[in-house]
mmCIF file of C-alpha atoms in Angstrom:
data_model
loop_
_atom_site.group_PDB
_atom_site.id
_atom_site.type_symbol
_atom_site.label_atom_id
_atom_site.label_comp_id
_atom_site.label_asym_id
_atom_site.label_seq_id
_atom_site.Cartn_x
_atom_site.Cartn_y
_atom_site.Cartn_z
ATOM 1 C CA UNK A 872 -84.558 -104.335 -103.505
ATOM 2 C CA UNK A 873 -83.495 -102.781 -100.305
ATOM 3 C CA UNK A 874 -83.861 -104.234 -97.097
ATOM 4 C CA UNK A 875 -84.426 -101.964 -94.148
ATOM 5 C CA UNK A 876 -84.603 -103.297 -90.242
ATOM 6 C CA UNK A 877 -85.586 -101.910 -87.087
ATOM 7 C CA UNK A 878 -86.251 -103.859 -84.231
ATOM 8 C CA UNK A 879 -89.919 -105.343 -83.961
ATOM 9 C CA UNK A 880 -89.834 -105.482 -80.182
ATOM 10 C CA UNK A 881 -91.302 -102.509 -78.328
ATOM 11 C CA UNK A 882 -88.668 -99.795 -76.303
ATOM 12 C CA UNK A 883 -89.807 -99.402 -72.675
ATOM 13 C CA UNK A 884 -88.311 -96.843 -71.170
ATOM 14 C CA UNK A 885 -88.301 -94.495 -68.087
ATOM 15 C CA UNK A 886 -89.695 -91.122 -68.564
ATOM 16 C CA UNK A 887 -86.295 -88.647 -68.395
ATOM 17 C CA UNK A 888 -83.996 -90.835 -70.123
ATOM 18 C CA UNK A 889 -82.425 -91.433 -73.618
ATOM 19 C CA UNK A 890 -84.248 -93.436 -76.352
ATOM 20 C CA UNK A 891 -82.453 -95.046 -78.740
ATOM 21 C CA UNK A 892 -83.653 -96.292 -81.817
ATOM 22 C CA UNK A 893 -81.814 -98.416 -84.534
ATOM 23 C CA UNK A 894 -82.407 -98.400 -88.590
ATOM 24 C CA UNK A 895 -80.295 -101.027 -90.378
ATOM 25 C CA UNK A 896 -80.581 -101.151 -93.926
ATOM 26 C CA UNK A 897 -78.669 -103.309 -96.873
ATOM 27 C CA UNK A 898 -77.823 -103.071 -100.307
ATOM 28 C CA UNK A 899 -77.498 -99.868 -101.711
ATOM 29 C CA UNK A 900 -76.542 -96.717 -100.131
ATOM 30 C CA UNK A 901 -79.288 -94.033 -99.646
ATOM 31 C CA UNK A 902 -79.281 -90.713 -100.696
ATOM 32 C CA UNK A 903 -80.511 -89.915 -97.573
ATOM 33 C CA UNK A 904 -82.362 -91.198 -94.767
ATOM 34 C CA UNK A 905 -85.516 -90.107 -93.043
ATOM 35 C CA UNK A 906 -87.116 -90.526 -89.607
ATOM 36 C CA UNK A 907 -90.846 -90.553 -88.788
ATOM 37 C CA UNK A 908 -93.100 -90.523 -85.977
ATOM 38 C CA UNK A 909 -96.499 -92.075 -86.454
ATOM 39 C CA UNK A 910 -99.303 -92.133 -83.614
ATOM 40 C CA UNK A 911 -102.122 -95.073 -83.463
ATOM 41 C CA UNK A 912 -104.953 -94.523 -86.513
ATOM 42 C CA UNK A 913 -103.173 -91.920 -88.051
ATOM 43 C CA UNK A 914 -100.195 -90.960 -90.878
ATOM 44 C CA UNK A 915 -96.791 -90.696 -90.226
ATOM 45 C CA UNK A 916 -95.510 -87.449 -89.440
ATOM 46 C CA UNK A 917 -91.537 -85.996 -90.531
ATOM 47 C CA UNK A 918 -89.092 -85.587 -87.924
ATOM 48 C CA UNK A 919 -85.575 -85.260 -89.223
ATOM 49 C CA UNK A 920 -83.510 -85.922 -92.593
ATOM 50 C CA UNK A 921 -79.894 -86.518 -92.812
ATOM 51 C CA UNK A 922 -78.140 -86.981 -95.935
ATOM 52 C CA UNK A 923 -75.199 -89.212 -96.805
ATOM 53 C CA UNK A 924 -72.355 -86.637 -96.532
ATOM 54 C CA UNK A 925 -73.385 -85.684 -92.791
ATOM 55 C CA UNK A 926 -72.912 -87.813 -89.601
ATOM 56 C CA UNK A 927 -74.893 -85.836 -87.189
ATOM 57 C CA UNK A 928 -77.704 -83.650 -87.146
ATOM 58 C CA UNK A 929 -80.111 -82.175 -84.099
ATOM 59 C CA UNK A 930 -83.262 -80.798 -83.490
ATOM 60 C CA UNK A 931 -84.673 -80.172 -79.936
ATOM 61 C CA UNK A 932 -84.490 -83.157 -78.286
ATOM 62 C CA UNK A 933 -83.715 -85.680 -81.459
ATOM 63 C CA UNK A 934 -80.261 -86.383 -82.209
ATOM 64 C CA UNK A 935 -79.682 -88.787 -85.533
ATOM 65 C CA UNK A 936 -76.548 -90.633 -86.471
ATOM 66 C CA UNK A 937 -76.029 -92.112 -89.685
ATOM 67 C CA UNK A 938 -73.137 -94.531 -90.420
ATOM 68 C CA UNK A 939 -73.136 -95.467 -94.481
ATOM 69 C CA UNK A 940 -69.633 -98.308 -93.078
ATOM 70 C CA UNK A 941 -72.195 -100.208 -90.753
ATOM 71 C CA UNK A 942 -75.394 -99.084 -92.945
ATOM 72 C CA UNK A 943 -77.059 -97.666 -89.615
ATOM 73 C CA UNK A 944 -79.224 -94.890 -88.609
ATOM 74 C CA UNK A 945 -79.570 -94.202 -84.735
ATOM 75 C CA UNK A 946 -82.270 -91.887 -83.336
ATOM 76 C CA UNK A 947 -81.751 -90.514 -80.201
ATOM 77 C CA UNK A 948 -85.077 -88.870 -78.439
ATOM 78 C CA UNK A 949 -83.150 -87.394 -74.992
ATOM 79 C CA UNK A 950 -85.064 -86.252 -71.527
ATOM 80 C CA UNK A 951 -88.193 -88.668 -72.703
ATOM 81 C CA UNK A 952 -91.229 -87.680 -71.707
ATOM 82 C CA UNK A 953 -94.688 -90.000 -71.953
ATOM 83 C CA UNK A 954 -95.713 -87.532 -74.939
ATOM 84 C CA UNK A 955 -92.991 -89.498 -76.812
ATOM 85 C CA UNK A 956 -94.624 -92.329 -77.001
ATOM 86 C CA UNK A 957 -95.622 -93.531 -80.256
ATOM 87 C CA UNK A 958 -93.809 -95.676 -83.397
ATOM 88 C CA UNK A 959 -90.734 -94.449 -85.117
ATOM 89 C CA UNK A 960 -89.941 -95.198 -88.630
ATOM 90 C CA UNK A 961 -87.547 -94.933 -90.675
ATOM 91 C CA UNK A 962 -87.197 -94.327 -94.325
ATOM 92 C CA UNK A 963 -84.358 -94.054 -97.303
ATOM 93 C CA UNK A 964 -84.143 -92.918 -101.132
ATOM 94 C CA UNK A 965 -81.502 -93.515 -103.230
ATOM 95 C CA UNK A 966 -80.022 -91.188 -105.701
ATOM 96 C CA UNK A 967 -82.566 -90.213 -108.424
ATOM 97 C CA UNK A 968 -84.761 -93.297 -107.261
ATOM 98 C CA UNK A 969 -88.109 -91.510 -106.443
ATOM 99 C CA UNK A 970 -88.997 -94.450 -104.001
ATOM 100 C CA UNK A 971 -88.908 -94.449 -100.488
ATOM 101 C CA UNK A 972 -88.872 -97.614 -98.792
ATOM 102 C CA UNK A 973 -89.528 -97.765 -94.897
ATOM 103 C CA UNK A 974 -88.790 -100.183 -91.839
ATOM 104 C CA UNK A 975 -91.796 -101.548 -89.739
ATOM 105 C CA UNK A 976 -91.308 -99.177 -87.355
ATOM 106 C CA UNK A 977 -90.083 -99.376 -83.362
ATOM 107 C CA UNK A 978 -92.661 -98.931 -81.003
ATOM 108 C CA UNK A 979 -91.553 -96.456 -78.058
ATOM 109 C CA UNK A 980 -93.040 -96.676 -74.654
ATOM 110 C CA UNK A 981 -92.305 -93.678 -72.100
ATOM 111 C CA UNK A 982 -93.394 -94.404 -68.815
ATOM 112 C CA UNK A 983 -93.898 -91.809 -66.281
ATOM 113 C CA UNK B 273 -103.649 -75.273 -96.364
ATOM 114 C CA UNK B 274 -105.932 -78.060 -95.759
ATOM 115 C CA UNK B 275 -102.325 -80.185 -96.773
ATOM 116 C CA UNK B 276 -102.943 -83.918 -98.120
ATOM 117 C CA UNK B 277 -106.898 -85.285 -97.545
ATOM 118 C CA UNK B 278 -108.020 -88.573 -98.302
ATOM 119 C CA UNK B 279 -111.373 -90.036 -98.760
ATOM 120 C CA UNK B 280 -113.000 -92.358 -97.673
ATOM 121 C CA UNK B 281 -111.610 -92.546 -93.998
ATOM 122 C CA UNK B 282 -113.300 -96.596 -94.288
ATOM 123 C CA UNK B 283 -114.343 -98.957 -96.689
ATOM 124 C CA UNK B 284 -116.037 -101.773 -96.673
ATOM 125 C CA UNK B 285 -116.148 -104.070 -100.028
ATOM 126 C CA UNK B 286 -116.822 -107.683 -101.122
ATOM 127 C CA UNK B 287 -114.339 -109.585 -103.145
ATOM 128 C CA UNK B 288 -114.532 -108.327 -107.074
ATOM 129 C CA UNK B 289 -115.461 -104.727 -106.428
ATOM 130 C CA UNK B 290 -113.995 -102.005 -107.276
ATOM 131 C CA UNK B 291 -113.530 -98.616 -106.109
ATOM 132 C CA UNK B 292 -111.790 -95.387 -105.712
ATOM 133 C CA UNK B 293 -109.434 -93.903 -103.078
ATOM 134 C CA UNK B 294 -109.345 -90.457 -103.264
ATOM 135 C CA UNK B 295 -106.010 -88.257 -102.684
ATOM 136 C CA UNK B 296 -104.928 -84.525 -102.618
ATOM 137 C CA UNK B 297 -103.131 -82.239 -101.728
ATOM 138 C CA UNK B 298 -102.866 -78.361 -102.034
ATOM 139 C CA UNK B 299 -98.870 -77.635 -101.305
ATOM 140 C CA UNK B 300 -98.304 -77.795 -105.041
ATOM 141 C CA UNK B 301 -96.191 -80.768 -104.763
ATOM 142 C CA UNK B 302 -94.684 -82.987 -107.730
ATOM 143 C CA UNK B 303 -94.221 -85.729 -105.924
ATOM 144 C CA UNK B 304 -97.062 -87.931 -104.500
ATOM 145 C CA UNK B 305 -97.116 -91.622 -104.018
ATOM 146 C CA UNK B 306 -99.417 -94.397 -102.248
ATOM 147 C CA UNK B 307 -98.196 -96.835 -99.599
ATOM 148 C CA UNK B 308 -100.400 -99.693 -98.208
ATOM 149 C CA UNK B 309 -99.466 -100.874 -94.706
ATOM 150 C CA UNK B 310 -100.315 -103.932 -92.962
ATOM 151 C CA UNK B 311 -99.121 -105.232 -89.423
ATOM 152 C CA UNK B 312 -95.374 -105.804 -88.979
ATOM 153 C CA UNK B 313 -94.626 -104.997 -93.305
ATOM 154 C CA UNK B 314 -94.614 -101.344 -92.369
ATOM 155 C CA UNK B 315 -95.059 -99.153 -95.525
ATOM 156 C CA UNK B 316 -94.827 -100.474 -99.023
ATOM 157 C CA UNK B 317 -94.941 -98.404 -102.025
ATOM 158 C CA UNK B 318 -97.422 -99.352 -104.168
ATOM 159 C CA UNK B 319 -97.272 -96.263 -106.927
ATOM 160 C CA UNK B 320 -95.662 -92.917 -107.292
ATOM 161 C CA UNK B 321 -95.640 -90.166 -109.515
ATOM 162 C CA UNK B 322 -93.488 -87.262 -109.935
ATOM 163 C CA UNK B 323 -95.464 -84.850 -112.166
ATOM 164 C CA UNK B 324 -99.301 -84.795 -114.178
ATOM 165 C CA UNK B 325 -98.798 -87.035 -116.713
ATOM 166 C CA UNK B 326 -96.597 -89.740 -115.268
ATOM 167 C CA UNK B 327 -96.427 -92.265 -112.687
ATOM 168 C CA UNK B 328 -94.563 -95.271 -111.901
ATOM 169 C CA UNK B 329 -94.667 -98.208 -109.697
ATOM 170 C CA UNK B 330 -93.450 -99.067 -106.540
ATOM 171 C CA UNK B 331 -92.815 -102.549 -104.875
ATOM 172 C CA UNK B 332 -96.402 -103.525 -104.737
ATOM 173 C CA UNK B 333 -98.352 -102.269 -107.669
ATOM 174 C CA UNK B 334 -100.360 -105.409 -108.785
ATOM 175 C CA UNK B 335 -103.942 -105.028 -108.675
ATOM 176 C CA UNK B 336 -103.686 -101.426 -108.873
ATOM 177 C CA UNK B 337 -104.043 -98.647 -110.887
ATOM 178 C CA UNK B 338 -103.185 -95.262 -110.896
ATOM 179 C CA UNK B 339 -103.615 -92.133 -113.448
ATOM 180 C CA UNK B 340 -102.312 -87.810 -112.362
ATOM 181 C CA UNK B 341 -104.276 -85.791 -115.098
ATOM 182 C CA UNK B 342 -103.986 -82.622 -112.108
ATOM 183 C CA UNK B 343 -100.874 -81.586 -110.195
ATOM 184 C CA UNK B 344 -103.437 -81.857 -107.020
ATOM 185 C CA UNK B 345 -104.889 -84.976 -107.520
ATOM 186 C CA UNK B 346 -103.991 -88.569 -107.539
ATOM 187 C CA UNK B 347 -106.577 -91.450 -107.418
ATOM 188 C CA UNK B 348 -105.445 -94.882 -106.359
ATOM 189 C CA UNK B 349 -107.708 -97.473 -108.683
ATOM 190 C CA UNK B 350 -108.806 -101.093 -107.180
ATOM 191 C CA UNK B 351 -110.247 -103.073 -110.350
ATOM 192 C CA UNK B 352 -111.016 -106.204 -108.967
ATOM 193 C CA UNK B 353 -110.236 -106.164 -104.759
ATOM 194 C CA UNK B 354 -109.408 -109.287 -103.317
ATOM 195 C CA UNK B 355 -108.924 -109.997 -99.386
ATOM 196 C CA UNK B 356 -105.106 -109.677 -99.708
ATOM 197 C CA UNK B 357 -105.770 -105.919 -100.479
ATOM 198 C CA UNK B 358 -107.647 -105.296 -96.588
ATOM 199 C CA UNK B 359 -104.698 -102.444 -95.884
ATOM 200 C CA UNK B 360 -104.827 -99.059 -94.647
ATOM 201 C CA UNK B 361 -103.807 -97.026 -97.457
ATOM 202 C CA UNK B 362 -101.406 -93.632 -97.418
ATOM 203 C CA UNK B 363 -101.531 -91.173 -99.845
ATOM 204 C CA UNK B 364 -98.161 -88.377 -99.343
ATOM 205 C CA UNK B 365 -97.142 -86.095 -101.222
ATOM 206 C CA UNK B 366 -93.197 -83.756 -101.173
ATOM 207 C CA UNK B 367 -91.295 -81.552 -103.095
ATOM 208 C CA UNK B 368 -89.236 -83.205 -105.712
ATOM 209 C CA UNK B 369 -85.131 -82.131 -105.829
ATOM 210 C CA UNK B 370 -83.628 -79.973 -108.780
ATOM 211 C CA UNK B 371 -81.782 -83.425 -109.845
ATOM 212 C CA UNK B 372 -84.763 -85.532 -109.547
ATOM 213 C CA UNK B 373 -83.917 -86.978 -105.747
ATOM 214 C CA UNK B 374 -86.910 -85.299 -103.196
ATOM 215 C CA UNK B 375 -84.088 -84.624 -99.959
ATOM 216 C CA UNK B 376 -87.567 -83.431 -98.723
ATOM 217 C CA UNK B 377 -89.997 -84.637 -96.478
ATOM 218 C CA UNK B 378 -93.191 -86.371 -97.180
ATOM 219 C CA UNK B 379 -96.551 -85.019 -95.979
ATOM 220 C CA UNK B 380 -98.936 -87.613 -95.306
ATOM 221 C CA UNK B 381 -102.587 -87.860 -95.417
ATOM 222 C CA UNK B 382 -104.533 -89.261 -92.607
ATOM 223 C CA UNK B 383 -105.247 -92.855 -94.202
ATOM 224 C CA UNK B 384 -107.729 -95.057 -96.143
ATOM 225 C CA UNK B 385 -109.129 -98.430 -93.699
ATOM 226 C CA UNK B 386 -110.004 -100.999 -96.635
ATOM 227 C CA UNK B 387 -111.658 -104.310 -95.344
ATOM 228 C CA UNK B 388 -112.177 -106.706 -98.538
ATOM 229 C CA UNK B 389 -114.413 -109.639 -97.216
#
């Protein structure tokens, strides 16, 4: 089954700069890959998609990379702010799948 | 749109019972599916389905069951719980792709906090 990594330790970072999460996954290719912010006690909530074909895409203040050579996602989160704080996960689907599988999750702590 | 709603938000039940968690969602979706997550495992799929009439499982399905008689609804079954199964449980639901792959995202309900004792 597929394997998906993102670092367990918590991201402490100064409010104003860039956050950079990192999704590693193995096996398979994905369709597409998905990134998610969830807040304590409640679901996760969509933040960006990017499929296999792209290697960029932007929204805001997100920027996500995806590199299907080194089977890596980044997600960029630029001019933090405390607001930002919360766990980021990510998810993938392969082709005609219908199942998702996610990584733990990065916890991301923006300090003012 | 009141989106996806689960019930209960807690539950509290003694090794052997069984009970009901209760998902749905009003976005017409085909898709829905049921994670469980536990500290550091974040989410596992436990079962999915992508229309009334037919579901499938995901990585984790034993000791659960699951049925879709309604586009709307989708009830996640515990026959027999057992301490292993003390989760907090997702129910999300998305649109499902024209070749079968969902490139969509996945609205999720606020959670079910099981404690099996």
């Amino acid at each position: 089954s597929q394997k998906i990594e993102q670092n367990s330790e918590a991201l402490n970072i100064q409010e104003g700069k860039t956050a950079t999460l990192t999704c590693n996954y193995t096996n398979y290719s994905p369709a597409y890959l998905q990134w998610y912010r969830q807040d304590p006690g409640r679901g996760p909530v969509f933040l960006l998609l990017i499929r296999e074909n792209e290697k960029e895409k932007r929204k805001e203040r997100l920027k996500v990379t995806f590199d299907t050579t080194l089977k890596q996602s980044l997600f960029h989160i630029t001019a933090s702010q405390p607001a930002d704080s919360a766990t980021y996960l990510c998810a993938l689907e392969k082709y005609n799948f219908n199942k998702f599988y996610f990584g733990s999750g990065t916890k991301l702590n923006v300090k003012p | 749109n009141a989106g996806v709603t689960q019930t209960p938000k807690f539950q509290v039940l003694k090794t052997g019972q069984s009970m009901t968690l209760q998902c749905a969602q009003d976005m017409n979706h085909e898709y829905m599916s049921w994670y469980r997550q536990d500290p550091g495992m974040g989410l596992r799929l436990i079962h999915y389905s992508v229309g009334a009439g037919i579901t499938d499982q995901g990585e984790v399905p034993n000791g659960y069951n699951v049925s879709r008689s309604t586009t709307e609804d989708f009830p996640l079954r515990l026959l027999s719980a057992a301490p292993s199964q003390t989760s907090v449980y997702f129910c999300a639901s998305s649109y499902l792709g024209s070749d079968g792959t969902s490139y969509n995202e996945q609205f999720f309900g606020p959670g079910t906090r099981l404690t099996v004792l």
